[in-house]
Protein backbone atom coordinates (compact mmCIF):
# COMPACT_ATOMS: atom_id res chain seq x y z
CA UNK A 1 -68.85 -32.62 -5.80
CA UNK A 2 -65.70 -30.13 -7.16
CA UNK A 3 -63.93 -31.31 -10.52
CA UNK A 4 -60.64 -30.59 -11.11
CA UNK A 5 -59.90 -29.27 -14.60
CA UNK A 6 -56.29 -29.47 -15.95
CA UNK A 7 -55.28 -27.34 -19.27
CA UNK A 8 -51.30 -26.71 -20.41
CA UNK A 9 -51.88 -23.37 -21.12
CA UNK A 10 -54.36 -19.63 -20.61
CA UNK A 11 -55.94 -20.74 -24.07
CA UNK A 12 -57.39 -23.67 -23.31
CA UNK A 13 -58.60 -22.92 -19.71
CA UNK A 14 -60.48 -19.93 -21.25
CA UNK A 15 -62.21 -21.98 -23.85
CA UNK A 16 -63.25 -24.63 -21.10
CA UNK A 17 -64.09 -21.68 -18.71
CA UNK A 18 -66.25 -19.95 -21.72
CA UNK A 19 -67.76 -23.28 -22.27
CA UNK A 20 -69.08 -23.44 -18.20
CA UNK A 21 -70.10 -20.21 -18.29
CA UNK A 22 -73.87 -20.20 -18.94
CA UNK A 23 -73.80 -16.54 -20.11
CA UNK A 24 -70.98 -14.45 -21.33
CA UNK A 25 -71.78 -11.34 -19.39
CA UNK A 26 -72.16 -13.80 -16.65
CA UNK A 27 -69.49 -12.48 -13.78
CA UNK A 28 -67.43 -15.34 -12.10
CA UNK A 29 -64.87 -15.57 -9.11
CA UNK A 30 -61.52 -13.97 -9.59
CA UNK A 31 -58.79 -16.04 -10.60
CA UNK A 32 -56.13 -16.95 -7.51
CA UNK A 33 -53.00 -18.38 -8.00
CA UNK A 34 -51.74 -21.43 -6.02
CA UNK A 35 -48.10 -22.04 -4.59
CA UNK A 36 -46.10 -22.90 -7.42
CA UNK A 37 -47.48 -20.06 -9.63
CA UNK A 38 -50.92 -22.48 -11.27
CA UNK A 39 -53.56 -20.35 -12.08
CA UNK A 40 -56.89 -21.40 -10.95
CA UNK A 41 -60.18 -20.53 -11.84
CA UNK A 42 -63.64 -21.71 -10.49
CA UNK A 43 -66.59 -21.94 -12.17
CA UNK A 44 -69.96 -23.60 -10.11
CA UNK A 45 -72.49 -25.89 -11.98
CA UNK A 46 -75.90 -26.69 -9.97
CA UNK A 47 -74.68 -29.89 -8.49
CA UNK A 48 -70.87 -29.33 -9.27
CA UNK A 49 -67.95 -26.59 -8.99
CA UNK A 50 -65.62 -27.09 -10.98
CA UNK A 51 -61.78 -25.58 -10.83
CA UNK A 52 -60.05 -24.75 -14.17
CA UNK A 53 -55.77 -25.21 -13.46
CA UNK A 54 -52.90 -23.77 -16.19
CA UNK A 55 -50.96 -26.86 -14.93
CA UNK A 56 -48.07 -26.58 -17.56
CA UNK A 57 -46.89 -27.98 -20.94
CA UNK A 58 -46.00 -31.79 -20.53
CA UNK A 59 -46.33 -34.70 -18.57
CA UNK A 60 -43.43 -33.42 -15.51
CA UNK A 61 -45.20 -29.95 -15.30
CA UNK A 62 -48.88 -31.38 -15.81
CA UNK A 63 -47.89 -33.98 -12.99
CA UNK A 64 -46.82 -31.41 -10.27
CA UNK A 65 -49.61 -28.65 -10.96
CA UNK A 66 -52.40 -31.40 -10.24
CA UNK A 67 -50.51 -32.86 -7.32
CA UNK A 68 -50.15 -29.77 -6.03
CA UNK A 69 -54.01 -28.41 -6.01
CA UNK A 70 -54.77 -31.76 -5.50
CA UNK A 71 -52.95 -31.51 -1.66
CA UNK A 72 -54.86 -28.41 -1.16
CA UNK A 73 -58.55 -28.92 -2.00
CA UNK A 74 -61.00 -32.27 -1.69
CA UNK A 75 -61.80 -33.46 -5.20
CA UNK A 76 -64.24 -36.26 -6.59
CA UNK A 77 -63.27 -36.15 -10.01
CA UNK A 78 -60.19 -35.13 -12.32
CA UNK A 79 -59.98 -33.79 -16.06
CA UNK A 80 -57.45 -32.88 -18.60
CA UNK A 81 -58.43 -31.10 -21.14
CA UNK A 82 -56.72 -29.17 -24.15
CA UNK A 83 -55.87 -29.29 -27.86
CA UNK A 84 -53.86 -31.90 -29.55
CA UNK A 85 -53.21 -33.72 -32.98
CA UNK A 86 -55.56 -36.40 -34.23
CA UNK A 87 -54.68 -39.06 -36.06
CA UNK A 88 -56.56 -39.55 -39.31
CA UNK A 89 -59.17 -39.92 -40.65
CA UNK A 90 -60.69 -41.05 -37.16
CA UNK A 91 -60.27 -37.60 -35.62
CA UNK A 92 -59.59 -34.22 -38.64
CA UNK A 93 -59.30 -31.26 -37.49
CA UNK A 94 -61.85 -29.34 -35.12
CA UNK A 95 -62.85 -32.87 -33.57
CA UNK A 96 -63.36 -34.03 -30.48
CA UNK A 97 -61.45 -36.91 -28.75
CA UNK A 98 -62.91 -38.41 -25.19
CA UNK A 99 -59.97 -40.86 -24.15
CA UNK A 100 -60.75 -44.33 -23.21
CA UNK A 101 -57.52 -45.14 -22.05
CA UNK A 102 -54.67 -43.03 -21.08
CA UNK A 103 -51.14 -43.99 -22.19
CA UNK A 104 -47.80 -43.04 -21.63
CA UNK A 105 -46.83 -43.89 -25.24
CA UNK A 106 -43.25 -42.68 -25.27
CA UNK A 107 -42.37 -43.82 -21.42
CA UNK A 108 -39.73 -47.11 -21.88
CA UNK A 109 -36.93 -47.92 -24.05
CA UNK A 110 -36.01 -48.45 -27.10
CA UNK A 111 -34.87 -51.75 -27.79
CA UNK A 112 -33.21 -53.80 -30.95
CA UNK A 113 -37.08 -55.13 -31.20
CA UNK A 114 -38.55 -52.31 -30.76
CA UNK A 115 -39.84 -50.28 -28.00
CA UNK A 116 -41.12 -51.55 -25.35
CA UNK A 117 -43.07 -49.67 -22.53
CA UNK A 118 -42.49 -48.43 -18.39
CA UNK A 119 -44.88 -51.48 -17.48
CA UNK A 120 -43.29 -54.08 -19.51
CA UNK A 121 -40.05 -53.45 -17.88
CA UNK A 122 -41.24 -53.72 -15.13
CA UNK A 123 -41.56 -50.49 -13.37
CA UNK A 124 -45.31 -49.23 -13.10
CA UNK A 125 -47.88 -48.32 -15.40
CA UNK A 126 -48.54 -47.37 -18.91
CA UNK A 127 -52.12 -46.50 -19.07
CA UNK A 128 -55.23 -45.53 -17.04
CA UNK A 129 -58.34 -46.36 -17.87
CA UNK A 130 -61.09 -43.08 -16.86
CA UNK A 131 -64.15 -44.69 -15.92
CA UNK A 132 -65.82 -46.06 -18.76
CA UNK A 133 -69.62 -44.89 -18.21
CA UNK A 134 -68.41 -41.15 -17.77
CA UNK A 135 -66.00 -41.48 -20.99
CA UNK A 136 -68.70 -42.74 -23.21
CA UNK A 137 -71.50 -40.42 -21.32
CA UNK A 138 -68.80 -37.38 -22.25
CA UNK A 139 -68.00 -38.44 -25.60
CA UNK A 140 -71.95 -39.07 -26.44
CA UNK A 141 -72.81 -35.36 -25.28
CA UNK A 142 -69.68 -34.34 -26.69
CA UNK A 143 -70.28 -35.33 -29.87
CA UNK A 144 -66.80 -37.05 -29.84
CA UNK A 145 -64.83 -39.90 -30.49
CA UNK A 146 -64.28 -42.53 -27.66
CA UNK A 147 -60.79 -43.27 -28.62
CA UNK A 148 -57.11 -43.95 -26.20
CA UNK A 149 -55.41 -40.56 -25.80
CA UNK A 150 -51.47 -41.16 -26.13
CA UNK A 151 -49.47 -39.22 -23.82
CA UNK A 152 -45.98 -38.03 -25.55
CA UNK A 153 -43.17 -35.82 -24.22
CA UNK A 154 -42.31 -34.86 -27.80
CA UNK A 155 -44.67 -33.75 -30.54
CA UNK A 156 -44.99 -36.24 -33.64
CA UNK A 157 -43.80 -34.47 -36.47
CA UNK A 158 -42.80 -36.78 -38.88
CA UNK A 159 -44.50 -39.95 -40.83
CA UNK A 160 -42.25 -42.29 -39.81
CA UNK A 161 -43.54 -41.74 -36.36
CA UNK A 162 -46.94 -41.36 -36.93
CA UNK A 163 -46.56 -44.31 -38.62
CA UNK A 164 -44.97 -46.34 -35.48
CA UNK A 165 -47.14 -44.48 -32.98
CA UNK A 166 -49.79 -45.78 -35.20
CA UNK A 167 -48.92 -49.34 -35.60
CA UNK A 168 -48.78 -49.67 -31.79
CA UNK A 169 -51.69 -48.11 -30.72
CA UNK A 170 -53.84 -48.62 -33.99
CA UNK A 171 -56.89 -47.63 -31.86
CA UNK A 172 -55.82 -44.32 -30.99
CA UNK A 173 -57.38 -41.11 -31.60
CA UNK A 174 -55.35 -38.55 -30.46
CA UNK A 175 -52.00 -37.35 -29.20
CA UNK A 176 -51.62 -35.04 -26.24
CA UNK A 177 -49.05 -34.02 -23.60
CA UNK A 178 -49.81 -33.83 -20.31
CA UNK A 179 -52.72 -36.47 -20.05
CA UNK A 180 -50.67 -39.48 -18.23
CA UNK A 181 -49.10 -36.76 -15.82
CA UNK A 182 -52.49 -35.62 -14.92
CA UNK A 183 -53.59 -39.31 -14.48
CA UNK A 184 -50.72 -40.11 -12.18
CA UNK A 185 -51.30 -37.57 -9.80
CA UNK A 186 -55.09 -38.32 -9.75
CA UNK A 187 -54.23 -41.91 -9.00
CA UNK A 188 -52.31 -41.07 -6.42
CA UNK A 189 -55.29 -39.62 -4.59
CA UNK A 190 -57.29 -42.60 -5.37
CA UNK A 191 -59.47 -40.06 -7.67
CA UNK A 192 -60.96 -40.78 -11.73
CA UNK A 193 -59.56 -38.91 -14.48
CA UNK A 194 -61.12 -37.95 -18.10
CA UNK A 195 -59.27 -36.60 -20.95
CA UNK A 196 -61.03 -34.58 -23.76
CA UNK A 197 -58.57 -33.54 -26.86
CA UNK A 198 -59.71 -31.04 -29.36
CA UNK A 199 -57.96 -31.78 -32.41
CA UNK A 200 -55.81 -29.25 -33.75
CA UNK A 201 -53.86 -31.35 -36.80
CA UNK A 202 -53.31 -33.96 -37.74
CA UNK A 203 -50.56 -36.07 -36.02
CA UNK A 204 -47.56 -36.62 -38.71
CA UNK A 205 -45.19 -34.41 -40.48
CA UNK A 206 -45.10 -31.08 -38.88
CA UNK A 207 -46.97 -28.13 -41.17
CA UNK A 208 -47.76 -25.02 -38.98
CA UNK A 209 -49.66 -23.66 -42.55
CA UNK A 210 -52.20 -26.88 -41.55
CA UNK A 211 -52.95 -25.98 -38.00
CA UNK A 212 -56.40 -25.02 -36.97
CA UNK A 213 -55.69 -24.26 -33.35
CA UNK A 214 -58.81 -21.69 -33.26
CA UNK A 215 -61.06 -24.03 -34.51
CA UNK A 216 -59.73 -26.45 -31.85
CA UNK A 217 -60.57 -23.95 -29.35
CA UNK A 218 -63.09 -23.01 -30.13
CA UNK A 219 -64.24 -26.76 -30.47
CA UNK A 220 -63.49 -27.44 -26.54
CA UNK A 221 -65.40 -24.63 -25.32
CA UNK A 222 -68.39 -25.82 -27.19
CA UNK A 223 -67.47 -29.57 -25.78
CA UNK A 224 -67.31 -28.59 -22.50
CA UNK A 225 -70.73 -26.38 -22.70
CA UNK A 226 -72.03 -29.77 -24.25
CA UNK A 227 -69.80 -31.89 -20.87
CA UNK A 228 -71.85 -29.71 -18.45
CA UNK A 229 -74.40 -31.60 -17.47
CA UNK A 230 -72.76 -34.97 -17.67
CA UNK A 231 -70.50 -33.60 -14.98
CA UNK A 232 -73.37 -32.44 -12.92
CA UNK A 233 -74.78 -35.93 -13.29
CA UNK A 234 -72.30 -37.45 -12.49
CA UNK A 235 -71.28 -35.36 -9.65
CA UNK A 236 -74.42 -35.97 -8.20
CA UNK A 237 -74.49 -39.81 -8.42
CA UNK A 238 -71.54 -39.56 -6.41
CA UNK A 239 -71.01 -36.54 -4.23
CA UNK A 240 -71.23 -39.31 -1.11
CA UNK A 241 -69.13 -41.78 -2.37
């Protein structure tokens, strides 16, 4: 089976490439570029290869990088992984997040009762669900929490919406960006999607002086060294599906 692998940025795809890579003098394929400008790396697992895309900073540009590699390459399975904020105390800083669900938590309007999401008005979907034996498989190796992943287009950065964020997903564990785009595009191949957050804050009032972004890093290369061989598993089981 290949895996798809979706990161915003260089940073996190060379923390979840590090994490693949059973060596670190081990060499590996050169990075190409697709059309569009998404770097892609591959890394191969016995069982698996998987391909590590910079897809882009939110849900739009995380949406169009998957779609496109998606059109250009068979795929069994899809990921997004990256750094995010947590919310507390379920998920401090240098954590782990495996999402259950997948929502679009800011996708809707705002109404004089409050918002209300894309699917209650009517107009598609606000959450995917990855499958749930490979989420709870990933988060067990993982070490992390099995927890909904919210998808936002803007950062929390104040308590007031942490608060609301909070109140209407009181399950949640993290908060992420691009998560709901990568989703979208993997539904429209008909194809599963995980998301893995490493927690780099904590979601609320904005304090760069709080941030532990290496520590997140350096938290997803470890979980995706630990995600190995679920993914080979579960490739596996279903390379002929």
């Amino acid at each position: 089976m290949r895996a798809l692998v979706v990161t915003a940025v260089a940073a996190e795809a060379d923390s979840v490439v590090s994490g693949l890579t059973p060596h670190p003098d081990t060499p590996g394929p050169e990075p190409r570029t697709l059309p569009g400008g998404y770097p892609l790396t591959r890394r191969d697992l016995p069982g698996i290869a998987l391909d590590v895309l910079v897809g882009g900073v939110g849900p739009a540009a995380a949406a169009a990088g998957t779609a496109t590699a998606l059109a250009l390459t068979g795929y069994g399975l899809v990921i997004s992984a990256g750094i995010g904020g947590g919310f507390a105390p379920a998920a401090p800083p240098g954590s782990l997040v495996v999402a259950d669900a997948i929502v679009a938590a800011d996708l809707g309007a705002e109404t004089p009762e409050g918002f209300v999401d894309v699917a209650a008005l009517g107009f598609g979907r606000a959450v995917h669900l990855p499958p749930a034996e490979l989420a709870a498989l990933a988060a067990e190796a993982t070490g992390g929490l099995l927890a909904p992943v919210l998808t936002v287009s803007t950062v929390t950065g104040t308590a007031a919406r942490a608060a609301e964020l909070a109140a209407r997903h009181p399950q949640a564990g993290a908060e992420a960006m691009e998560g709901f785009g990568v989703a979208e595009a993997a539904a429209a191949h008909g194809l599963p999607v995980l998301e893995i957050r490493a927690v780099s804050n904590a979601v609320g009032p904005r304090d760069r002086d709080a941030w532990r972004i290496g520590e997140a890093l350096t938290a997803l290369a470890g979980g995706f060294r630990a995600l190995g061989p679920v993914l080979v598993h579960w490739g596996e089981r279903h390379e002929h599906r």
